[in-house]
Coordinates of C-alpha atoms in Angstrom, one line a residue:
M18 CA -0.3 -0.1 0.0
L19 CA 2.8 2.2 1.2
G20 CA 4.5 1.8 -2.4
L21 CA 8.2 2.0 -0.6
K22 CA 10.1 0.4 -3.1
L23 CA 13.1 0.1 -0.4
A24 CA 12.1 -2.0 3.2
T25 CA 13.6 -1.2 6.5
D26 CA 16.0 -3.9 7.5
P27 CA 14.0 -6.0 10.6
R28 CA 18.1 -5.5 12.7
W29 CA 16.5 -2.5 12.9
V30 CA 14.7 -3.0 15.9
N31 CA 18.0 -4.9 18.0
I32 CA 19.7 -1.3 17.8
V33 CA 16.2 0.5 18.8
E34 CA 15.9 -1.6 21.4
S35 CA 19.4 -1.2 22.8
N36 CA 18.8 2.5 23.8
I37 CA 14.6 3.1 24.0
E38 CA 15.6 6.5 25.6
E39 CA 16.5 7.6 22.7
I40 CA 13.5 6.1 20.2
L41 CA 11.4 8.0 22.4
T42 CA 12.8 10.9 22.6
D43 CA 13.4 11.1 19.2
H44 CA 9.3 10.4 18.3
A45 CA 8.1 12.6 20.4
W46 CA 9.9 15.3 18.5
C47 CA 9.1 14.2 15.2
E48 CA 5.3 13.8 16.5
Q49 CA 6.2 17.6 17.6
K50 CA 7.4 18.7 14.0
A51 CA 4.2 16.8 12.1
A52 CA 2.0 18.9 14.0
T53 CA 4.3 21.8 13.6
N54 CA 4.3 21.0 9.1
A55 CA 0.5 19.9 9.5
I56 CA -0.3 24.2 10.3
T57 CA 2.6 25.5 8.4
I58 CA 0.4 23.8 5.4
I59 CA -2.9 24.9 6.6
T60 CA -0.9 28.9 6.6
L61 CA 0.3 28.2 3.5
N62 CA -2.9 26.9 2.4
S63 CA -5.8 28.8 4.2
E64 CA -8.6 29.3 1.2
H65 CA -8.8 25.3 1.0
T66 CA -12.0 25.0 4.0
D67 CA -11.6 21.1 3.5
L68 CA -7.6 20.8 4.1
V69 CA -7.9 23.4 6.5
T70 CA -10.5 21.3 8.6
E71 CA -8.5 17.9 8.1
L72 CA -5.6 18.9 8.7
L73 CA -6.7 20.8 12.4
E74 CA -7.3 17.1 13.2
L75 CA -4.5 15.7 12.2
A76 CA -2.1 18.7 13.5
K77 CA -4.0 18.5 17.0
E78 CA -3.5 14.3 16.5
E79 CA -0.2 14.6 16.2
L80 CA 0.2 17.1 19.7
E81 CA -2.1 14.3 21.1
H82 CA 0.0 11.5 20.0
F83 CA 3.6 14.0 21.0
Q84 CA 1.9 14.2 24.7
M85 CA 1.5 9.9 24.5
V86 CA 4.9 9.3 23.6
H87 CA 5.7 12.0 26.5
E88 CA 3.8 10.2 28.9
I89 CA 6.0 7.0 28.3
I90 CA 9.2 9.2 28.3
K91 CA 8.0 10.0 31.8
K92 CA 6.3 6.9 33.4
R93 CA 9.5 4.8 32.4
G94 CA 11.4 7.2 34.4
Y95 CA 13.3 9.1 31.5
T96 CA 13.5 12.6 30.7
L97 CA 12.6 14.0 27.2
G98 CA 16.2 15.2 26.0
R99 CA 16.2 17.9 24.0
E100 CA 15.0 17.7 20.0
R101 CA 16.4 16.1 17.7
K102 CA 17.5 17.1 13.9
D103 CA 16.2 14.4 11.5
S104 CA 19.2 14.3 8.3
Y105 CA 16.5 11.6 6.7
V106 CA 13.9 14.3 6.4
N107 CA 16.4 17.0 5.6
E108 CA 17.4 15.0 2.5
L109 CA 13.7 14.1 1.5
Y110 CA 13.3 18.5 1.4
K111 CA 15.7 18.6 -0.9
F112 CA 13.5 16.8 -3.1
M113 CA 11.4 19.7 -2.8
N114 CA 10.5 21.8 -6.0
K115 CA 11.8 25.2 -4.9
G116 CA 10.5 27.5 -7.7
G117 CA 8.0 27.0 -9.4
N118 CA 4.4 28.2 -8.5
R119 CA 2.5 28.0 -5.8
V120 CA 0.5 24.9 -6.5
Q121 CA 3.6 23.0 -7.9
S122 CA 5.1 23.9 -3.7
M123 CA 1.6 22.7 -2.0
V124 CA 2.1 19.9 -4.2
D125 CA 5.2 18.7 -3.4
R126 CA 4.9 19.9 0.5
L127 CA 1.6 17.4 1.2
L128 CA 3.8 14.5 -1.0
F129 CA 6.7 14.9 1.3
S130 CA 4.4 15.1 4.3
A131 CA 3.3 11.5 3.0
M132 CA 6.4 10.1 2.4
I133 CA 7.3 11.0 6.1
E134 CA 4.1 9.4 7.0
A135 CA 4.7 6.2 4.8
R136 CA 8.2 5.7 5.6
S137 CA 6.9 6.5 10.0
C138 CA 4.0 3.9 9.6
E139 CA 6.2 1.2 8.1
R140 CA 8.8 1.6 10.5
F141 CA 5.5 1.6 13.4
K142 CA 5.0 -1.9 12.1
L143 CA 8.0 -3.2 11.8
L144 CA 8.5 -2.0 15.6
S145 CA 5.3 -3.9 16.2
K146 CA 6.4 -7.1 15.3
R147 CA 9.5 -7.4 16.4
I148 CA 9.8 -5.3 19.4
K149 CA 10.0 -7.4 22.4
D150 CA 8.7 -4.7 25.2
P151 CA 4.6 -5.5 25.0
E152 CA 3.7 -2.1 26.1
L153 CA 5.4 -0.3 23.3
S154 CA 4.8 -3.1 20.9
K155 CA 0.7 -2.4 20.8
F156 CA 1.4 1.7 21.1
Y157 CA 3.2 1.3 18.0
H158 CA 0.8 -0.9 15.7
D159 CA -1.5 1.8 17.3
L160 CA 0.1 4.7 15.9
M161 CA 1.0 2.6 12.4
I162 CA -2.8 2.7 11.9
S163 CA -3.1 6.7 12.4
E164 CA 0.2 7.1 10.5
A165 CA -1.7 5.2 7.4
G166 CA -4.5 7.5 7.1
H167 CA -2.1 10.9 7.8
Y168 CA -0.1 9.5 5.0
T169 CA -3.5 9.0 2.8
T170 CA -5.7 12.7 3.6
F171 CA -1.7 14.3 1.9
L172 CA -2.0 12.0 -0.5
K173 CA -6.2 12.4 -1.1
F174 CA -5.1 16.4 -0.9
A175 CA -2.2 16.6 -3.4
R176 CA -4.4 14.8 -6.1
Q177 CA -7.3 17.2 -5.0
Y178 CA -5.2 20.6 -5.5
G179 CA -2.5 19.3 -7.3
Q180 CA -4.8 20.1 -11.0
D181 CA -2.1 21.2 -13.0
V182 CA 0.4 19.1 -12.1
D183 CA 1.2 15.6 -12.6
V184 CA 1.0 14.3 -9.2
D185 CA 1.2 10.7 -9.9
T186 CA 4.4 11.2 -11.2
R187 CA 5.5 13.8 -9.2
W188 CA 4.8 11.3 -6.6
K189 CA 6.4 8.2 -8.3
E190 CA 9.7 10.8 -8.5
L191 CA 9.4 10.7 -4.7
I192 CA 9.4 7.7 -4.5
E193 CA 13.1 6.4 -6.3
F194 CA 14.6 10.0 -4.3
E195 CA 13.8 8.0 -1.1
A196 CA 14.5 4.7 -1.7
K197 CA 18.6 6.5 -2.1
V198 CA 17.8 8.4 0.4
I199 CA 17.0 5.7 2.7
Q200 CA 19.1 3.3 1.4
N201 CA 21.5 5.6 4.3
Y202 CA 19.8 4.9 7.5
G203 CA 18.1 2.1 9.1
K204 CA 21.7 2.1 11.3
S205 CA 20.5 4.3 14.9
E206 CA 17.8 4.2 17.4
T207 CA 15.9 7.0 15.6
I208 CA 12.8 6.8 14.0
H209 CA 13.6 7.8 10.7
G210 CA 18.0 7.2 11.5

């Protein structure tokens, strides 16, 4: 369903399990950034009432996920560490069309967002199936379902509002680009690392 070209090596979960506090901190900040991204899309495209309505709900859900991860961090006696850079996201961002018109920029931002949600969904599925911690296994299974919904929301709006853009071709190009980027990841205890 997600269309990703390269699956995460299952051994990545072993790396995650070696430092649960780090993955939880990184995950918390990913959720915060996802909420901020949804609000940015709203700010730049406020004339689309349906997009605003759905992305407001999505942003609230991402903040709820941030809170849920933070609760797990506190319950385990950990501390939410400082915000982490997400090199994977920064590399994906290079794909986005910096020129072009407003519609092209919106489509690229929506596709970029869909890609991040797709990869997060894939990682959460892997964690839900392979992590030995029962609480985190269930937690990541539930989040996987949510991320899949976010992925489809972003793709839907890209197709709906990208009338003058070949959205499917652009999506295929991004999938190819992401396959090259992700080859350098899966080696650290971060959601995209």
